[in-house]
Amino acid sequence: MNIREITPQIFYVGVNDRTTVRFESLWPLPAGVSYNSYIVKDKKTALIDTVELGEAYALFGHLDDLLGDTPVDYLVVNHMEPDHSGSIPLLAARYPQMKIVGNRQTVAMIGGFYHIDDPDRFIIVADGDTLPLGDRTLRFLLTPMVHWPETMMTFEESSSTLFTGDAFGTFGALNGGVVDFETDIELYLSEAYRYYSNIVGKYGKFVVRAMNKVLPLAPKYICPTHGPVWHEHIDRIAAIYDQLANYRSDAGVTIVYGSMYGNTEAVAEALASALAARGEKHIRLFNAGKDEMSFIISEAFRYDGLIVGSPTYSMTLFPPVDTFMKAMKTREVSGKTLGLFSSFTWSAAAGKELAAYAEQMNLPVAAALEMKQSMNDDTAKAIEDFADAFILALRKSREQK
Ligand code: FEO
């Protein structure tokens, strides 16, 4: 049972999901995921967010153990994505007197998703509104697009506890410890990059706006809907979110390629060797046809050098490479030093398609090469020239940071 008193009168009552294979049916969960709910227990009792429907009865078990026959008076809905809202209908039936607290968009979505539309069930809040529970008071802060339009955060003022929804969340089920000092946080910090880039990555400017709004409150506890509660290491998780939301990169090169029979892959390997020979140490190669897109996106998002290669396939990009480039474009990735390489057998198309993506993303191409059929002496020379140009541009961009 992961019930934990985080600070007096505020309890973790969330659940772990070690069964779901892919979050949103897309993103792999090798270390599981937690859906975090919290209880603020005072004269009135408030539950902050619910859990995915399949885990509803685990949440109810936690509520029974913690509250006994005491009912939940308020359900605060910070975010409506079903990994957090899925248990609302069952919870509403369990506690018929419970008021559901959300903003106008939240309430509209609850009607749309769960067909709960009796106005007496809702307390509609606006930015800055408060809800007294007794000694504790909840303040609601609208933070749209982190990660849906209705998202808000809830601040408990006397304990400086901030309930942040997806913001500051990570993949990874909790392994006993709930608050950061109770657990090995390195797993979660690593998964924070993948979680952010996969799930929230498109909404960087909204994340920046939200952080500027809530971090000046100097929260002592940050309680997200996924991953550990942040207390002693708020600076570390905030720094990761600040870096990624502002599209700042760590030093390193991600090489993403597709290859049907190994010829384009040979160029990727040769490029990696040429970059290593020029002193670049953090280089990661990904075969887009085999490796999980989730991890590729995470690395590409995090590091400042990006090289993408594709064979021509049915007169366009190799499909997994196209998927990757579309993911980068969707997330409005910027500030990368970009290199492109392509190959063809009888008619070249992949190079033009990659260049078109670069143009749409306003990313200048620091180096490019195109190969016909397989490596030869000309290709080997082109790879050395590519590496020279790419390293020059990469180091220049690092000096400017
Ligand atoms: Fe964890 Fe956007 O839901």
mmCIF file of C-alpha atoms in Angstrom, residues 156-362:
data_model
loop_
_atom_site.group_PDB
_atom_site.id
_atom_site.type_symbol
_atom_site.label_atom_id
_atom_site.label_comp_id
_atom_site.label_asym_id
_atom_site.label_seq_id
_atom_site.Cartn_x
_atom_site.Cartn_y
_atom_site.Cartn_z
ATOM 1 C CA GLU A 156 -2.225 24.225 -0.462
ATOM 2 C CA GLU A 157 -1.118 27.420 1.143
ATOM 3 C CA SER A 158 -0.221 26.651 4.768
ATOM 4 C CA SER A 159 2.062 23.716 3.858
ATOM 5 C CA SER A 160 3.264 25.181 0.531
ATOM 6 C CA THR A 161 2.291 21.994 -1.290
ATOM 7 C CA LEU A 162 1.730 22.276 -5.026
ATOM 8 C CA PHE A 163 -0.259 19.667 -6.918
ATOM 9 C CA THR A 164 0.970 20.034 -10.480
ATOM 10 C CA GLY A 165 -0.811 17.504 -12.674
ATOM 11 C CA ASP A 166 1.502 16.212 -15.415
ATOM 12 C CA ALA A 167 4.089 18.970 -14.856
ATOM 13 C CA PHE A 168 7.231 17.660 -13.127
ATOM 14 C CA GLY A 169 5.987 14.126 -13.753
ATOM 15 C CA THR A 170 8.050 11.143 -14.872
ATOM 16 C CA PHE A 171 7.512 7.613 -16.100
ATOM 17 C CA GLY A 172 8.408 4.862 -13.649
ATOM 18 C CA ALA A 173 6.194 3.186 -11.049
ATOM 19 C CA LEU A 174 7.100 3.982 -7.456
ATOM 20 C CA ASN A 175 9.266 1.368 -5.793
ATOM 21 C CA GLY A 176 8.187 1.782 -2.186
ATOM 22 C CA GLY A 177 9.452 5.307 -1.666
ATOM 23 C CA VAL A 178 7.072 8.130 -2.543
ATOM 24 C CA VAL A 179 8.905 11.347 -1.663
ATOM 25 C CA ASP A 180 12.196 11.918 -3.485
ATOM 26 C CA PHE A 181 14.432 11.435 -0.435
ATOM 27 C CA GLU A 182 12.887 8.009 0.159
ATOM 28 C CA THR A 183 13.933 6.576 -3.199
ATOM 29 C CA ASP A 184 16.682 6.408 -5.820
ATOM 30 C CA ILE A 185 15.652 9.343 -7.962
ATOM 31 C CA GLU A 186 18.098 8.735 -10.821
ATOM 32 C CA LEU A 187 15.630 6.352 -12.526
ATOM 33 C CA TYR A 188 12.930 9.000 -12.339
ATOM 34 C CA LEU A 189 15.143 11.876 -13.465
ATOM 35 C CA SER A 190 16.179 9.820 -16.480
ATOM 36 C CA GLU A 191 12.545 8.971 -17.234
ATOM 37 C CA ALA A 192 11.617 12.655 -16.840
ATOM 38 C CA TYR A 193 13.353 13.398 -20.156
ATOM 39 C CA ARG A 194 11.403 10.679 -21.933
ATOM 40 C CA TYR A 195 8.125 11.609 -20.250
ATOM 41 C CA TYR A 196 8.499 15.298 -21.072
ATOM 42 C CA SER A 197 9.626 14.817 -24.672
ATOM 43 C CA ASN A 198 7.023 12.156 -25.430
ATOM 44 C CA ILE A 199 3.984 13.631 -23.694
ATOM 45 C CA VAL A 200 4.377 17.347 -23.015
ATOM 46 C CA GLY A 201 7.062 18.192 -25.581
ATOM 47 C CA LYS A 202 4.820 20.132 -27.933
ATOM 48 C CA TYR A 203 3.750 22.588 -25.252
ATOM 49 C CA GLY A 204 7.063 24.125 -24.202
ATOM 50 C CA LYS A 205 5.931 27.741 -24.133
ATOM 51 C CA PHE A 206 2.954 26.836 -21.966
ATOM 52 C CA VAL A 207 5.189 24.896 -19.583
ATOM 53 C CA VAL A 208 7.476 27.938 -19.304
ATOM 54 C CA ARG A 209 4.460 30.159 -18.593
ATOM 55 C CA ALA A 210 3.183 27.751 -15.940
ATOM 56 C CA MET A 211 6.593 27.441 -14.277
ATOM 57 C CA ASN A 212 6.925 31.229 -14.138
ATOM 58 C CA LYS A 213 3.524 31.341 -12.486
ATOM 59 C CA VAL A 214 3.917 28.636 -9.838
ATOM 60 C CA LEU A 215 7.601 28.357 -8.931
ATOM 61 C CA PRO A 216 7.680 31.864 -7.344
ATOM 62 C CA LEU A 217 5.280 30.381 -4.770
ATOM 63 C CA ALA A 218 8.371 28.487 -3.520
ATOM 64 C CA PRO A 219 6.556 25.181 -3.016
ATOM 65 C CA LYS A 220 8.082 22.895 -0.397
ATOM 66 C CA TYR A 221 6.435 19.853 -1.930
ATOM 67 C CA ILE A 222 5.674 19.345 -5.606
ATOM 68 C CA CYS A 223 3.121 16.584 -6.093
ATOM 69 C CA PRO A 224 2.787 15.571 -9.752
ATOM 70 C CA THR A 225 0.413 12.976 -11.148
ATOM 71 C CA HIS A 226 3.274 10.652 -12.190
ATOM 72 C CA GLY A 227 6.510 9.708 -10.455
ATOM 73 C CA PRO A 228 7.818 10.739 -7.046
ATOM 74 C CA VAL A 229 6.819 13.697 -4.916
ATOM 75 C CA TRP A 230 9.557 16.313 -5.118
ATOM 76 C CA HIS A 231 10.835 17.862 -1.896
ATOM 77 C CA GLU A 232 14.611 17.744 -1.458
ATOM 78 C CA HIS A 233 15.304 17.711 -5.205
ATOM 79 C CA ILE A 234 12.822 20.238 -6.527
ATOM 80 C CA ASP A 235 15.746 22.117 -8.065
ATOM 81 C CA ARG A 236 16.753 19.064 -10.145
ATOM 82 C CA ILE A 237 13.344 18.265 -11.617
ATOM 83 C CA ALA A 238 12.621 21.968 -12.163
ATOM 84 C CA ALA A 239 15.948 22.351 -13.985
ATOM 85 C CA ILE A 240 15.111 19.463 -16.336
ATOM 86 C CA TYR A 241 11.678 20.893 -17.119
ATOM 87 C CA ASP A 242 13.150 24.385 -17.536
ATOM 88 C CA GLN A 243 15.804 23.063 -19.924
ATOM 89 C CA LEU A 244 13.435 21.020 -22.055
ATOM 90 C CA ALA A 245 10.606 23.560 -22.138
ATOM 91 C CA ASN A 246 13.063 26.187 -23.364
ATOM 92 C CA TYR A 247 14.526 23.749 -25.924
ATOM 93 C CA ARG A 248 17.997 23.990 -24.382
ATOM 94 C CA SER A 249 20.203 20.981 -25.071
ATOM 95 C CA ASP A 250 22.973 18.995 -23.447
ATOM 96 C CA ALA A 251 26.139 18.336 -25.468
ATOM 97 C CA GLY A 252 25.813 15.198 -27.577
ATOM 98 C CA VAL A 253 24.897 13.836 -30.977
ATOM 99 C CA THR A 254 21.925 11.634 -31.807
ATOM 100 C CA ILE A 255 22.139 9.775 -35.099
ATOM 101 C CA VAL A 256 18.809 8.405 -36.319
ATOM 102 C CA TYR A 257 18.717 6.310 -39.454
ATOM 103 C CA GLY A 258 16.644 3.842 -41.392
ATOM 104 C CA SER A 259 18.246 1.067 -43.386
ATOM 105 C CA MET A 260 16.738 -1.915 -45.193
ATOM 106 C CA TYR A 261 19.869 -3.841 -46.106
ATOM 107 C CA GLY A 262 22.666 -2.122 -44.207
ATOM 108 C CA ASN A 263 24.003 0.347 -46.752
ATOM 109 C CA THR A 264 22.531 3.476 -45.143
ATOM 110 C CA GLU A 265 23.437 2.031 -41.760
ATOM 111 C CA ALA A 266 27.051 1.814 -42.887
ATOM 112 C CA VAL A 267 27.019 5.574 -43.474
ATOM 113 C CA ALA A 268 25.596 6.115 -39.983
ATOM 114 C CA GLU A 269 28.356 3.990 -38.448
ATOM 115 C CA ALA A 270 31.056 5.757 -40.462
ATOM 116 C CA LEU A 271 29.688 9.171 -39.460
ATOM 117 C CA ALA A 272 29.713 8.156 -35.798
ATOM 118 C CA SER A 273 33.345 7.055 -36.113
ATOM 119 C CA ALA A 274 34.293 10.275 -37.872
ATOM 120 C CA LEU A 275 32.644 12.366 -35.142
ATOM 121 C CA ALA A 276 34.307 10.309 -32.415
ATOM 122 C CA ALA A 277 37.661 10.790 -34.153
ATOM 123 C CA ARG A 278 37.032 14.534 -33.905
ATOM 124 C CA GLY A 279 36.522 14.316 -30.143
ATOM 125 C CA GLU A 280 32.768 13.976 -29.821
ATOM 126 C CA LYS A 281 32.065 11.564 -26.968
ATOM 127 C CA HIS A 282 28.337 11.442 -26.379
ATOM 128 C CA ILE A 283 27.085 9.837 -29.600
ATOM 129 C CA ARG A 284 24.015 7.610 -29.768
ATOM 130 C CA LEU A 285 22.879 5.725 -32.874
ATOM 131 C CA PHE A 286 19.279 4.633 -33.326
ATOM 132 C CA ASN A 287 17.909 2.346 -36.000
ATOM 133 C CA ALA A 288 14.477 3.896 -36.507
ATOM 134 C CA GLY A 289 13.163 0.664 -37.992
ATOM 135 C CA LYS A 290 13.904 -1.269 -34.801
ATOM 136 C CA ASP A 291 14.424 1.027 -31.835
ATOM 137 C CA GLU A 292 11.488 2.445 -29.879
ATOM 138 C CA MET A 293 10.475 5.884 -31.134
ATOM 139 C CA SER A 294 9.905 6.955 -27.532
ATOM 140 C CA PHE A 295 13.601 6.640 -26.639
ATOM 141 C CA ILE A 296 14.752 8.127 -29.958
ATOM 142 C CA ILE A 297 12.581 11.211 -29.446
ATOM 143 C CA SER A 298 13.835 11.575 -25.878
ATOM 144 C CA GLU A 299 17.518 11.513 -26.873
ATOM 145 C CA ALA A 300 16.993 13.750 -29.894
ATOM 146 C CA PHE A 301 15.109 16.224 -27.725
ATOM 147 C CA ARG A 302 17.836 16.260 -25.096
ATOM 148 C CA TYR A 303 21.060 16.616 -27.129
ATOM 149 C CA ASP A 304 22.257 19.442 -29.324
ATOM 150 C CA GLY A 305 23.487 17.525 -32.375
ATOM 151 C CA LEU A 306 21.035 15.644 -34.580
ATOM 152 C CA ILE A 307 21.892 13.649 -37.682
ATOM 153 C CA VAL A 308 19.144 11.920 -39.624
ATOM 154 C CA GLY A 309 19.588 9.453 -42.468
ATOM 155 C CA SER A 310 17.140 7.654 -44.712
ATOM 156 C CA PRO A 311 17.090 5.525 -47.821
ATOM 157 C CA THR A 312 14.632 6.407 -50.557
ATOM 158 C CA TYR A 313 11.629 4.137 -50.157
ATOM 159 C CA SER A 314 8.765 4.191 -52.666
ATOM 160 C CA MET A 315 9.985 7.620 -53.775
ATOM 161 C CA THR A 316 9.791 9.118 -50.298
ATOM 162 C CA LEU A 317 11.357 8.691 -46.840
ATOM 163 C CA PHE A 318 11.754 5.322 -45.170
ATOM 164 C CA PRO A 319 8.517 5.270 -43.078
ATOM 165 C CA PRO A 320 10.059 5.060 -39.563
ATOM 166 C CA VAL A 321 12.346 8.004 -40.374
ATOM 167 C CA ASP A 322 9.331 9.954 -41.611
ATOM 168 C CA THR A 323 7.576 9.169 -38.311
ATOM 169 C CA PHE A 324 10.588 10.456 -36.399
ATOM 170 C CA MET A 325 10.839 13.687 -38.402
ATOM 171 C CA LYS A 326 7.113 14.274 -37.996
ATOM 172 C CA ALA A 327 7.507 13.810 -34.237
ATOM 173 C CA MET A 328 10.297 16.405 -34.185
ATOM 174 C CA LYS A 329 8.219 18.827 -36.243
ATOM 175 C CA THR A 330 5.113 18.302 -34.093
ATOM 176 C CA ARG A 331 7.139 19.088 -30.983
ATOM 177 C CA GLU A 332 8.510 22.251 -32.632
ATOM 178 C CA VAL A 333 12.053 21.123 -31.840
ATOM 179 C CA SER A 334 14.528 23.939 -32.315
ATOM 180 C CA GLY A 335 18.122 24.889 -31.609
ATOM 181 C CA LYS A 336 19.683 21.702 -32.997
ATOM 182 C CA THR A 337 22.759 21.437 -35.174
ATOM 183 C CA LEU A 338 21.327 19.301 -37.953
ATOM 184 C CA GLY A 339 22.989 16.948 -40.428
ATOM 185 C CA LEU A 340 21.180 14.930 -43.091
ATOM 186 C CA PHE A 341 22.232 11.932 -45.144
ATOM 187 C CA SER A 342 20.285 9.913 -47.636
ATOM 188 C CA SER A 343 20.598 7.121 -50.140
ATOM 189 C CA PHE A 344 18.879 5.852 -53.245
ATOM 190 C CA THR A 345 19.138 3.033 -55.747
ATOM 191 C CA TRP A 346 17.872 4.508 -59.017
ATOM 192 C CA SER A 347 16.035 7.754 -58.235
ATOM 193 C CA ALA A 348 16.739 10.040 -55.250
ATOM 194 C CA ALA A 349 13.909 11.349 -53.072
ATOM 195 C CA ALA A 350 14.811 10.898 -49.376
ATOM 196 C CA GLY A 351 17.343 13.750 -49.313
ATOM 197 C CA LYS A 352 14.788 16.236 -50.637
ATOM 198 C CA GLU A 353 12.184 15.066 -48.122
ATOM 199 C CA LEU A 354 14.591 15.426 -45.211
ATOM 200 C CA ALA A 355 15.602 18.896 -46.403
ATOM 201 C CA ALA A 356 11.914 19.851 -46.647
ATOM 202 C CA TYR A 357 11.389 18.873 -43.006
ATOM 203 C CA ALA A 358 14.438 20.933 -41.992
ATOM 204 C CA GLU A 359 13.050 23.947 -43.817
ATOM 205 C CA GLN A 360 9.613 23.569 -42.238
ATOM 206 C CA MET A 361 11.284 23.427 -38.819
ATOM 207 C CA ASN A 362 13.550 26.408 -39.544
#
